[in-house]
Amino acid sequence: MAEFIKPYNDDPFVGNLSTPVSTSTFSKGLLGNLPAYRRGLSPLLRGLEIGMAHGYFLIGPFDKLGHYGNRCSFAGGFSIFSWANYYSNNLSIYVWKCVFSRSDSKDPLQTSEGWGQFTAGFLVGAVGGSGFAYLLLANIPVLQTAGLSLFP
């Protein structure tokens, strides 16, 4: 066990966050395919993909655990639309703190125009993803009967 636990570069005062899990090829491949780190993706498409995932997966807690419980699913849908608008406004405010402090960045997401595209894509994606999930939740009985009639 002593050969595994050694100071980084034999210097006990230098830290290293590299672990067998974080440096494995599986972890690097999985994280490299996330839209935040994928190469060649424009800020608009990056925001759209991230927003769609957030809107789609957050509609369930807002719908089932919201203020009205399981009585009114429209309230859950409206809550997620409000959340998407609120979060997009927060992303727009965040740009003033971080992006404008760097003007010579080569990454298009680090410019004010790129961050604006990311925010717009996030808003459209979150509303679209949550709208799609809301339609699926609202039409579960129809989808179940359609699925049963396809496979008699």
PDB file of C-alpha atoms in Angstrom:
ATOM      1  CA  MET A   1       0.000   0.000   0.000  1.00  0.00           C
ATOM      2  CA  ALA A   2       2.911   2.344   0.634  1.00  0.00           C
ATOM      3  CA  GLU A   3       3.896   2.332  -3.038  1.00  0.00           C
ATOM      4  CA  PHE A   4       0.466   3.711  -3.993  1.00  0.00           C
ATOM      5  CA  ILE A   5       0.403   6.545  -1.485  1.00  0.00           C
ATOM      6  CA  LYS A   6       3.308   8.829  -2.259  1.00  0.00           C
ATOM      7  CA  PRO A   7       3.709  12.580  -2.441  1.00  0.00           C
ATOM      8  CA  TYR A   8       3.375  14.054  -5.907  1.00  0.00           C
ATOM      9  CA  ASN A   9       6.871  14.384  -7.443  1.00  0.00           C
ATOM     10  CA  ASP A  10       8.269  13.371  -4.036  1.00  0.00           C
ATOM     11  CA  ASP A  11       7.306  16.763  -2.636  1.00  0.00           C
ATOM     12  CA  PRO A  12       4.877  16.537   0.307  1.00  0.00           C
ATOM     13  CA  PHE A  13       3.923  20.214  -0.035  1.00  0.00           C
ATOM     14  CA  VAL A  14       2.530  19.921  -3.573  1.00  0.00           C
ATOM     15  CA  GLY A  15      -0.992  18.590  -3.994  1.00  0.00           C
ATOM     16  CA  ASN A  16      -2.411  16.595  -6.863  1.00  0.00           C
ATOM     17  CA  LEU A  17      -6.087  15.830  -7.418  1.00  0.00           C
ATOM     18  CA  SER A  18      -5.377  12.941  -9.767  1.00  0.00           C
ATOM     19  CA  THR A  19      -7.024   9.696  -8.667  1.00  0.00           C
ATOM     20  CA  PRO A  20      -7.392   6.358 -10.457  1.00  0.00           C
ATOM     21  CA  VAL A  21     -11.057   7.195 -11.068  1.00  0.00           C
ATOM     22  CA  SER A  22     -10.578  10.748 -12.337  1.00  0.00           C
ATOM     23  CA  THR A  23      -7.685   9.868 -14.654  1.00  0.00           C
ATOM     24  CA  SER A  24      -9.169   6.693 -16.148  1.00  0.00           C
ATOM     25  CA  THR A  25      -9.923   6.659 -19.857  1.00  0.00           C
ATOM     26  CA  PHE A  26     -13.578   5.842 -19.147  1.00  0.00           C
ATOM     27  CA  SER A  27     -14.008   8.925 -16.945  1.00  0.00           C
ATOM     28  CA  LYS A  28     -12.169  11.149 -19.403  1.00  0.00           C
ATOM     29  CA  GLY A  29     -14.266   9.841 -22.292  1.00  0.00           C
ATOM     30  CA  LEU A  30     -17.515  10.280 -20.370  1.00  0.00           C
ATOM     31  CA  LEU A  31     -16.694  13.828 -19.295  1.00  0.00           C
ATOM     32  CA  GLY A  32     -15.331  14.682 -22.744  1.00  0.00           C
ATOM     33  CA  ASN A  33     -18.715  13.859 -24.304  1.00  0.00           C
ATOM     34  CA  LEU A  34     -20.654  16.233 -22.063  1.00  0.00           C
ATOM     35  CA  PRO A  35     -21.772  19.368 -23.925  1.00  0.00           C
ATOM     36  CA  ALA A  36     -19.768  21.588 -21.581  1.00  0.00           C
ATOM     37  CA  TYR A  37     -16.494  20.015 -22.752  1.00  0.00           C
ATOM     38  CA  ARG A  38     -17.274  18.744 -26.267  1.00  0.00           C
ATOM     39  CA  ARG A  39     -15.092  20.314 -28.929  1.00  0.00           C
ATOM     40  CA  GLY A  40     -16.527  21.988 -32.004  1.00  0.00           C
ATOM     41  CA  LEU A  41     -19.876  22.843 -30.433  1.00  0.00           C
ATOM     42  CA  SER A  42     -21.101  26.413 -30.801  1.00  0.00           C
ATOM     43  CA  PRO A  43     -22.264  28.242 -27.651  1.00  0.00           C
ATOM     44  CA  LEU A  44     -25.856  28.258 -28.930  1.00  0.00           C
ATOM     45  CA  LEU A  45     -25.967  24.482 -29.418  1.00  0.00           C
ATOM     46  CA  ARG A  46     -24.129  23.946 -26.144  1.00  0.00           C
ATOM     47  CA  GLY A  47     -26.746  25.977 -24.268  1.00  0.00           C
ATOM     48  CA  LEU A  48     -29.581  24.298 -26.169  1.00  0.00           C
ATOM     49  CA  GLU A  49     -28.390  20.822 -25.245  1.00  0.00           C
ATOM     50  CA  ILE A  50     -27.760  21.680 -21.595  1.00  0.00           C
ATOM     51  CA  GLY A  51     -31.113  23.470 -21.339  1.00  0.00           C
ATOM     52  CA  MET A  52     -33.030  20.573 -22.893  1.00  0.00           C
ATOM     53  CA  ALA A  53     -31.555  18.134 -20.401  1.00  0.00           C
ATOM     54  CA  HIS A  54     -32.311  20.387 -17.435  1.00  0.00           C
ATOM     55  CA  GLY A  55     -35.844  21.192 -18.579  1.00  0.00           C
ATOM     56  CA  TYR A  56     -36.680  17.564 -19.348  1.00  0.00           C
ATOM     57  CA  PHE A  57     -35.411  16.114 -16.079  1.00  0.00           C
ATOM     58  CA  LEU A  58     -36.577  18.885 -13.744  1.00  0.00           C
ATOM     59  CA  ILE A  59     -40.230  18.799 -14.827  1.00  0.00           C
ATOM     60  CA  GLY A  60     -40.850  15.664 -12.731  1.00  0.00           C
ATOM     61  CA  PRO A  61     -39.968  17.162  -9.334  1.00  0.00           C
ATOM     62  CA  PHE A  62     -41.747  20.401 -10.185  1.00  0.00           C
ATOM     63  CA  ASP A  63     -44.834  18.509 -11.356  1.00  0.00           C
ATOM     64  CA  LYS A  64     -45.120  15.877  -8.625  1.00  0.00           C
ATOM     65  CA  LEU A  65     -43.589  17.716  -5.652  1.00  0.00           C
ATOM     66  CA  GLY A  66     -44.683  21.270  -6.423  1.00  0.00           C
ATOM     67  CA  HIS A  67     -47.127  23.471  -4.563  1.00  0.00           C
ATOM     68  CA  TYR A  68     -50.193  21.641  -5.826  1.00  0.00           C
ATOM     69  CA  GLY A  69     -48.859  18.104  -5.494  1.00  0.00           C
ATOM     70  CA  ASN A  70     -50.392  15.745  -8.005  1.00  0.00           C
ATOM     71  CA  ARG A  71     -53.607  17.732  -8.521  1.00  0.00           C
ATOM     72  CA  CYS A  72     -52.648  20.200 -11.215  1.00  0.00           C
ATOM     73  CA  SER A  73     -49.851  19.268 -13.587  1.00  0.00           C
ATOM     74  CA  PHE A  74     -50.134  22.595 -15.390  1.00  0.00           C
ATOM     75  CA  ALA A  75     -48.761  24.290 -12.275  1.00  0.00           C
ATOM     76  CA  GLY A  76     -45.688  22.056 -12.470  1.00  0.00           C
ATOM     77  CA  GLY A  77     -45.230  22.921 -16.133  1.00  0.00           C
ATOM     78  CA  PHE A  78     -45.609  26.612 -15.446  1.00  0.00           C
ATOM     79  CA  SER A  79     -43.170  26.361 -12.537  1.00  0.00           C
ATOM     80  CA  ILE A  80     -40.473  24.882 -14.744  1.00  0.00           C
ATOM     81  CA  PHE A  81     -41.033  27.583 -17.373  1.00  0.00           C
ATOM     82  CA  SER A  82     -40.615  30.186 -14.640  1.00  0.00           C
ATOM     83  CA  TRP A  83     -37.484  28.425 -13.403  1.00  0.00           C
ATOM     84  CA  ALA A  84     -35.992  28.424 -16.913  1.00  0.00           C
ATOM     85  CA  ASN A  85     -36.635  32.152 -17.278  1.00  0.00           C
ATOM     86  CA  TYR A  86     -35.184  32.861 -13.831  1.00  0.00           C
ATOM     87  CA  TYR A  87     -32.068  30.783 -14.484  1.00  0.00           C
ATOM     88  CA  SER A  88     -31.527  32.377 -17.899  1.00  0.00           C
ATOM     89  CA  ASN A  89     -31.693  35.810 -16.286  1.00  0.00           C
ATOM     90  CA  ASN A  90     -29.104  34.671 -13.749  1.00  0.00           C
ATOM     91  CA  LEU A  91     -26.858  33.483 -16.570  1.00  0.00           C
ATOM     92  CA  SER A  92     -27.207  36.887 -18.222  1.00  0.00           C
ATOM     93  CA  ILE A  93     -26.181  38.626 -15.004  1.00  0.00           C
ATOM     94  CA  TYR A  94     -23.252  36.247 -14.497  1.00  0.00           C
ATOM     95  CA  VAL A  95     -21.672  37.399 -17.748  1.00  0.00           C
ATOM     96  CA  TRP A  96     -20.888  40.819 -16.289  1.00  0.00           C
ATOM     97  CA  LYS A  97     -18.786  39.292 -13.535  1.00  0.00           C
ATOM     98  CA  CYS A  98     -16.786  36.715 -15.463  1.00  0.00           C
ATOM     99  CA  VAL A  99     -16.775  37.224 -19.208  1.00  0.00           C
ATOM    100  CA  PHE A 100     -16.117  40.931 -19.457  1.00  0.00           C
ATOM    101  CA  SER A 101     -13.048  40.578 -17.265  1.00  0.00           C
ATOM    102  CA  ARG A 102     -11.409  38.540 -20.074  1.00  0.00           C
ATOM    103  CA  SER A 103     -11.285  40.092 -23.512  1.00  0.00           C
ATOM    104  CA  ASP A 104      -8.554  38.065 -25.234  1.00  0.00           C
ATOM    105  CA  SER A 105     -10.026  34.570 -24.901  1.00  0.00           C
ATOM    106  CA  LYS A 106      -9.938  32.163 -27.846  1.00  0.00           C
ATOM    107  CA  ASP A 107     -12.962  30.223 -26.608  1.00  0.00           C
ATOM    108  CA  PRO A 108     -16.174  31.671 -28.126  1.00  0.00           C
ATOM    109  CA  LEU A 109     -18.051  30.889 -24.906  1.00  0.00           C
ATOM    110  CA  GLN A 110     -15.774  33.289 -23.017  1.00  0.00           C
ATOM    111  CA  THR A 111     -16.926  36.309 -25.030  1.00  0.00           C
ATOM    112  CA  SER A 112     -20.039  38.338 -24.307  1.00  0.00           C
ATOM    113  CA  GLU A 113     -21.619  37.374 -27.643  1.00  0.00           C
ATOM    114  CA  GLY A 114     -20.925  33.676 -27.087  1.00  0.00           C
ATOM    115  CA  TRP A 115     -22.281  33.798 -23.554  1.00  0.00           C
ATOM    116  CA  GLY A 116     -25.420  35.535 -24.828  1.00  0.00           C
ATOM    117  CA  GLN A 117     -25.887  32.746 -27.368  1.00  0.00           C
ATOM    118  CA  PHE A 118     -25.385  30.159 -24.635  1.00  0.00           C
ATOM    119  CA  THR A 119     -28.005  31.855 -22.456  1.00  0.00           C
ATOM    120  CA  ALA A 120     -30.508  32.082 -25.320  1.00  0.00           C
ATOM    121  CA  GLY A 121     -29.917  28.447 -26.213  1.00  0.00           C
ATOM    122  CA  PHE A 122     -30.367  27.435 -22.587  1.00  0.00           C
ATOM    123  CA  LEU A 123     -33.696  29.264 -22.345  1.00  0.00           C
ATOM    124  CA  VAL A 124     -35.059  27.763 -25.570  1.00  0.00           C
ATOM    125  CA  GLY A 125     -33.773  24.309 -24.640  1.00  0.00           C
ATOM    126  CA  ALA A 126     -35.155  24.383 -21.097  1.00  0.00           C
ATOM    127  CA  VAL A 127     -38.585  25.538 -22.246  1.00  0.00           C
ATOM    128  CA  GLY A 128     -38.608  23.026 -25.112  1.00  0.00           C
ATOM    129  CA  GLY A 129     -37.396  20.117 -22.988  1.00  0.00           C
ATOM    130  CA  SER A 130     -39.851  20.840 -20.205  1.00  0.00           C
ATOM    131  CA  GLY A 131     -42.685  21.336 -22.712  1.00  0.00           C
ATOM    132  CA  PHE A 132     -41.943  17.973 -24.302  1.00  0.00           C
ATOM    133  CA  ALA A 133     -41.798  16.269 -20.903  1.00  0.00           C
ATOM    134  CA  TYR A 134     -45.039  17.999 -19.870  1.00  0.00           C
ATOM    135  CA  LEU A 135     -46.784  16.692 -22.997  1.00  0.00           C
ATOM    136  CA  LEU A 136     -45.547  13.194 -22.217  1.00  0.00           C
ATOM    137  CA  LEU A 137     -46.734  13.423 -18.600  1.00  0.00           C
ATOM    138  CA  ALA A 138     -50.111  14.860 -19.578  1.00  0.00           C
ATOM    139  CA  ASN A 139     -50.734  12.117 -22.139  1.00  0.00           C
ATOM    140  CA  ILE A 140     -49.524   9.023 -20.267  1.00  0.00           C
ATOM    141  CA  PRO A 141     -52.885   7.178 -20.561  1.00  0.00           C
ATOM    142  CA  VAL A 142     -53.029   7.830 -24.309  1.00  0.00           C
ATOM    143  CA  LEU A 143     -49.453   6.642 -24.759  1.00  0.00           C
ATOM    144  CA  GLN A 144     -50.097   3.495 -22.724  1.00  0.00           C
ATOM    145  CA  THR A 145     -53.146   2.516 -24.778  1.00  0.00           C
ATOM    146  CA  ALA A 146     -51.312   3.301 -28.017  1.00  0.00           C
ATOM    147  CA  GLY A 147     -48.425   1.101 -26.914  1.00  0.00           C
ATOM    148  CA  LEU A 148     -50.750  -1.761 -26.037  1.00  0.00           C
ATOM    149  CA  SER A 149     -52.549  -1.536 -29.380  1.00  0.00           C
ATOM    150  CA  LEU A 150     -49.258  -1.700 -31.286  1.00  0.00           C
ATOM    151  CA  PHE A 151     -48.364  -5.066 -29.774  1.00  0.00           C
ATOM    152  CA  PRO A 152     -51.537  -7.185 -29.565  1.00  0.00           C
TER     153      PRO A 152
END
